């Protein structure tokens, strides 16, 4: 870890700038910082690299910071299951005055799935979310690593197929509102087979809804549906 701090007019209307670089930070050494019992059951290997530029006037409440980070990791259960490669890139800016985080071209990737984020999280969020998977069973494998209880036979979903989700998160961080469209093809779950699933998704702290939904069973036919719950 290397860096430099410059403060002008220390006892007056101070102006501070900070630059820092982090190279080859070991992820397994960072794990205790999370203080998560769940993470203790996960074997985490890999590295973090990143840089940060920050500046503020007089008080940290005026902080503006920009950071770029890359993560290359392998995640497995502590019982020795097959490791799953994970990579992530974050390009972020934080403005303390408005408690606003902006993300540009940031993503999380597994071998056959990806999550892309672009936009702003703040009191008035507008975050573009795009998820794509060419193998949904990969997500079930990751869930099994993070929560061993899901490996019980009656907890297995038997999830397969391809899926995509495109949506936007709006609202504040305390009352987020997510809306988008989910589409899956060649879907298998709990032994059932479906040619296609398509539905609009709406989620907020007081409502979860699937609207204008359509299911096509593998053996033919069509089911239209709408579901909601408070």
Tab-separated table of C-alpha atoms in Angstrom:
chain	number	residue	atom	x	y	z
A	1	UNK	CA	0.000	0.000	0.000
A	2	UNK	CA	1.481	3.359	-1.039
A	3	UNK	CA	0.039	6.824	-0.912
A	4	UNK	CA	0.495	10.544	-0.434
A	5	UNK	CA	-1.416	13.164	1.535
A	6	UNK	CA	-1.152	16.905	0.932
A	7	UNK	CA	-2.876	19.447	3.206
A	8	UNK	CA	-2.661	23.199	2.543
A	9	UNK	CA	-3.543	25.854	5.150
A	10	UNK	CA	-3.817	23.254	7.938
A	11	UNK	CA	-5.229	25.551	10.637
A	12	UNK	CA	-7.353	27.651	8.299
A	13	UNK	CA	-9.624	26.818	5.362
A	14	UNK	CA	-7.653	23.648	4.737
A	15	UNK	CA	-7.649	21.884	1.387
A	16	UNK	CA	-6.569	18.243	1.416
A	17	UNK	CA	-5.810	15.780	-1.364
A	18	UNK	CA	-5.040	12.101	-0.997
A	19	UNK	CA	-3.828	9.478	-3.463
A	20	UNK	CA	-3.391	5.809	-2.602
A	21	UNK	CA	-2.489	2.636	-4.504
A	22	UNK	CA	-3.064	-0.915	-3.288
A	23	UNK	CA	-1.379	-3.854	-5.023
A	24	UNK	CA	-1.720	-7.592	-4.495
A	25	UNK	CA	-3.840	-7.369	-1.339
A	26	UNK	CA	-4.663	-10.939	-0.257
A	27	UNK	CA	-8.424	-11.471	-0.011
A	28	UNK	CA	-8.210	-14.230	2.594
A	29	UNK	CA	-6.438	-11.770	4.912
A	30	UNK	CA	-9.320	-9.293	4.487
A	31	UNK	CA	-11.980	-11.863	5.390
A	32	UNK	CA	-11.811	-11.301	9.200
A	33	UNK	CA	-12.674	-7.627	8.635
A	34	UNK	CA	-16.158	-8.672	7.516
A	35	UNK	CA	-16.815	-10.324	10.894
A	36	UNK	CA	-19.201	-12.763	9.200
A	37	UNK	CA	-19.697	-16.277	10.544
A	38	UNK	CA	-20.967	-17.274	7.115
A	39	UNK	CA	-17.735	-16.214	5.428
A	40	UNK	CA	-15.755	-18.376	7.857
A	41	UNK	CA	-17.166	-21.393	5.998
A	42	UNK	CA	-15.823	-20.105	2.684
A	43	UNK	CA	-12.308	-20.660	1.328
A	44	UNK	CA	-11.433	-17.394	-0.377
A	45	UNK	CA	-8.277	-16.934	-2.445
A	46	UNK	CA	-7.204	-14.159	-4.756
A	47	UNK	CA	-6.036	-10.557	-4.854
A	48	UNK	CA	-7.321	-7.003	-4.797
A	49	UNK	CA	-5.691	-4.164	-6.712
A	50	UNK	CA	-6.913	-0.587	-6.710
A	51	UNK	CA	-6.294	3.129	-6.504
A	52	UNK	CA	-8.086	6.054	-4.903
A	53	UNK	CA	-8.024	9.837	-5.264
A	54	UNK	CA	-9.819	11.926	-2.668
A	55	UNK	CA	-10.108	15.603	-1.774
A	56	UNK	CA	-11.975	17.663	0.793
A	57	UNK	CA	-12.183	21.232	2.078
A	58	UNK	CA	-12.054	21.895	5.819
A	59	UNK	CA	-14.210	18.901	6.827
A	60	UNK	CA	-14.563	15.272	5.725
A	61	UNK	CA	-18.255	15.994	5.219
A	62	UNK	CA	-17.103	17.630	1.963
A	63	UNK	CA	-15.141	14.573	0.816
A	64	UNK	CA	-15.178	13.617	-2.853
A	65	UNK	CA	-13.420	10.346	-3.689
A	66	UNK	CA	-12.840	8.303	-6.827
A	67	UNK	CA	-11.681	4.705	-6.816
A	68	UNK	CA	-10.880	1.963	-9.294
A	69	UNK	CA	-10.508	-1.614	-8.106
A	70	UNK	CA	-10.118	-5.076	-9.618
A	71	UNK	CA	-10.598	-8.412	-7.879
A	72	UNK	CA	-9.522	-11.831	-9.116
A	73	UNK	CA	-10.646	-14.590	-6.773
A	74	UNK	CA	-11.532	-18.241	-6.331
A	75	UNK	CA	-14.371	-19.116	-3.967
A	76	UNK	CA	-14.938	-22.563	-2.492
A	77	UNK	CA	-16.414	-24.060	0.652
A	78	UNK	CA	-14.027	-24.800	3.520
A	79	UNK	CA	-14.902	-28.482	3.017
A	80	UNK	CA	-12.942	-28.486	-0.227
A	81	UNK	CA	-15.562	-28.182	-2.985
A	82	UNK	CA	-14.532	-27.144	-6.488
A	83	UNK	CA	-13.390	-23.518	-6.566
A	84	UNK	CA	-15.476	-21.037	-8.567
A	85	UNK	CA	-13.526	-18.241	-10.321
A	86	UNK	CA	-14.890	-14.750	-9.610
A	87	UNK	CA	-13.725	-11.448	-11.063
A	88	UNK	CA	-14.933	-7.926	-10.366
A	89	UNK	CA	-14.171	-4.410	-11.530
A	90	UNK	CA	-15.393	-1.300	-9.713
A	91	UNK	CA	-15.169	2.286	-10.987
A	92	UNK	CA	-16.823	4.436	-8.335
A	93	UNK	CA	-17.140	7.990	-7.126
A	94	UNK	CA	-18.382	9.008	-3.677
A	95	UNK	CA	-19.639	12.467	-2.694
A	96	UNK	CA	-20.123	12.734	1.062
A	97	UNK	CA	-22.197	15.925	0.897
A	98	UNK	CA	-25.022	14.166	-0.951
A	99	UNK	CA	-24.184	10.651	0.290
A	100	UNK	CA	-24.017	9.693	-3.390
A	101	UNK	CA	-22.182	6.728	-4.907
A	102	UNK	CA	-21.802	6.652	-8.681
A	103	UNK	CA	-20.766	3.486	-10.515
A	104	UNK	CA	-19.494	3.353	-14.088
A	105	UNK	CA	-18.847	0.160	-16.050
A	106	UNK	CA	-18.634	-1.891	-12.870
A	107	UNK	CA	-19.259	-5.627	-12.956
A	108	UNK	CA	-19.101	-8.970	-11.185
A	109	UNK	CA	-18.406	-12.035	-13.343
A	110	UNK	CA	-18.521	-15.778	-12.912
A	111	UNK	CA	-17.471	-18.130	-15.719
A	112	UNK	CA	-21.020	-18.201	-17.185
A	113	UNK	CA	-22.814	-15.321	-15.453
A	114	UNK	CA	-22.327	-11.568	-15.098
A	115	UNK	CA	-23.819	-8.621	-13.244
A	116	UNK	CA	-23.241	-5.109	-14.640
A	117	UNK	CA	-23.941	-1.875	-12.745
A	118	UNK	CA	-24.031	1.702	-14.045
A	119	UNK	CA	-25.558	4.750	-12.406
A	120	UNK	CA	-26.040	6.407	-9.044
A	121	UNK	CA	-27.108	5.296	-5.562
A	122	UNK	CA	-28.212	8.232	-3.403
A	123	UNK	CA	-31.281	9.935	-1.951
A	124	UNK	CA	-32.589	9.862	-5.522
A	125	UNK	CA	-31.056	6.763	-7.103
A	126	UNK	CA	-30.924	5.751	-10.744
A	127	UNK	CA	-28.859	2.562	-11.035
A	128	UNK	CA	-28.947	0.491	-14.218
A	129	UNK	CA	-28.724	-3.251	-13.489
A	130	UNK	CA	-28.096	-5.950	-16.066
A	131	UNK	CA	-27.723	-9.642	-15.237
A	132	UNK	CA	-26.977	-12.400	-17.745
A	133	UNK	CA	-26.419	-16.117	-17.215
A	134	UNK	CA	-25.902	-18.880	-19.752
A	135	UNK	CA	-26.043	-21.488	-16.965
A	136	UNK	CA	-28.331	-20.836	-13.991
A	137	UNK	CA	-27.001	-23.906	-12.176
A	138	UNK	CA	-23.818	-21.901	-11.614
A	139	UNK	CA	-25.784	-19.620	-9.265
A	140	UNK	CA	-27.018	-22.611	-7.296
A	141	UNK	CA	-23.408	-23.803	-6.954
A	142	UNK	CA	-22.375	-20.408	-5.581
A	143	UNK	CA	-25.309	-20.416	-3.137
A	144	UNK	CA	-24.252	-23.867	-1.910
A	145	UNK	CA	-20.768	-22.538	-1.164
A	146	UNK	CA	-22.072	-19.528	0.778
A	147	UNK	CA	-24.739	-21.468	2.696
A	148	UNK	CA	-24.013	-25.197	3.301
A	149	UNK	CA	-27.615	-25.711	4.495
A	150	UNK	CA	-28.700	-25.372	0.858
A	151	UNK	CA	-26.838	-28.588	0.003
A	152	UNK	CA	-29.478	-30.675	1.777
A	153	UNK	CA	-31.446	-32.755	-0.795
A	154	UNK	CA	-34.775	-31.092	0.032
A	155	UNK	CA	-33.180	-27.642	-0.390
A	156	UNK	CA	-31.867	-28.231	-3.900
A	157	UNK	CA	-33.724	-26.366	-6.642
A	158	UNK	CA	-32.274	-28.332	-9.542
A	159	UNK	CA	-31.963	-25.007	-11.356
A	160	UNK	CA	-30.858	-25.001	-15.015
A	161	UNK	CA	-31.321	-22.845	-18.087
A	162	UNK	CA	-30.392	-19.372	-19.284
A	163	UNK	CA	-31.683	-16.057	-17.980
A	164	UNK	CA	-31.363	-12.299	-18.274
A	165	UNK	CA	-32.618	-9.391	-16.206
A	166	UNK	CA	-32.553	-5.720	-17.157
A	167	UNK	CA	-33.798	-3.162	-14.687
A	168	UNK	CA	-33.386	0.115	-12.838
A	169	UNK	CA	-33.196	0.810	-9.107
A	170	UNK	CA	-34.709	4.181	-8.186
A	171	UNK	CA	-35.688	5.882	-4.951
A	172	UNK	CA	-33.530	6.375	-1.875
A	173	UNK	CA	-31.187	3.891	-0.210
A	174	UNK	CA	-33.720	3.515	2.638
A	175	UNK	CA	-36.701	3.038	0.277
A	176	UNK	CA	-35.273	1.494	-2.920
A	177	UNK	CA	-37.534	0.628	-5.835
A	178	UNK	CA	-36.463	-1.974	-8.383
A	179	UNK	CA	-38.257	-2.449	-11.689
A	180	UNK	CA	-37.244	-4.455	-14.736
A	181	UNK	CA	-37.884	-7.458	-16.964
A	182	UNK	CA	-36.791	-11.046	-16.350
A	183	UNK	CA	-36.547	-13.611	-19.142
A	184	UNK	CA	-35.448	-17.247	-18.889
A	185	UNK	CA	-35.278	-20.025	-21.490
A	186	UNK	CA	-34.882	-23.805	-21.240
A	187	UNK	CA	-35.678	-23.385	-17.570
A	188	UNK	CA	-35.640	-26.355	-15.187
A	189	UNK	CA	-36.565	-26.094	-11.514
A	190	UNK	CA	-37.573	-28.767	-8.997
A	191	UNK	CA	-37.903	-31.322	-11.821
A	192	UNK	CA	-40.232	-29.191	-13.973
A	193	UNK	CA	-39.267	-27.977	-17.461
A	194	UNK	CA	-40.253	-24.725	-19.142
A	195	UNK	CA	-39.470	-23.505	-22.625
A	196	UNK	CA	-39.695	-19.829	-21.655
A	197	UNK	CA	-40.461	-17.507	-18.742
A	198	UNK	CA	-40.986	-13.783	-19.192
A	199	UNK	CA	-42.243	-11.300	-16.611
A	200	UNK	CA	-41.986	-7.697	-15.462
A	201	UNK	CA	-40.572	-7.417	-11.938
A	202	UNK	CA	-41.397	-4.746	-9.358
A	203	UNK	CA	-39.893	-4.781	-5.847
A	204	UNK	CA	-39.871	-2.193	-3.060
A	205	UNK	CA	-40.012	-2.386	0.777
A	206	UNK	CA	-43.822	-2.710	0.762
A	207	UNK	CA	-44.475	-4.695	-2.430
A	208	UNK	CA	-43.132	-7.535	-4.567
A	209	UNK	CA	-44.881	-8.162	-7.872
A	210	UNK	CA	-44.559	-10.112	-11.125
A	211	UNK	CA	-46.696	-8.501	-13.837
A	212	UNK	CA	-47.579	-9.397	-17.434
A	213	UNK	CA	-45.989	-12.792	-16.878
A	214	UNK	CA	-45.896	-15.592	-19.437
A	215	UNK	CA	-44.829	-19.232	-19.003
A	216	UNK	CA	-44.481	-21.741	-21.820
A	217	UNK	CA	-44.236	-25.378	-20.607
A	218	UNK	CA	-41.741	-27.600	-22.419
A	219	UNK	CA	-44.539	-29.871	-23.671
A	220	UNK	CA	-46.575	-27.021	-25.163
A	221	UNK	CA	-49.187	-24.523	-24.073
A	222	UNK	CA	-49.049	-21.098	-22.513
A	223	UNK	CA	-49.753	-19.730	-19.031
A	224	UNK	CA	-50.314	-16.003	-18.407
A	225	UNK	CA	-50.010	-14.727	-14.830
A	226	UNK	CA	-49.657	-11.754	-12.518
A	227	UNK	CA	-48.655	-12.085	-8.852
A	228	UNK	CA	-48.161	-9.599	-6.048
A	229	UNK	CA	-47.695	-9.586	-2.285
A	230	UNK	CA	-47.422	-6.857	0.309
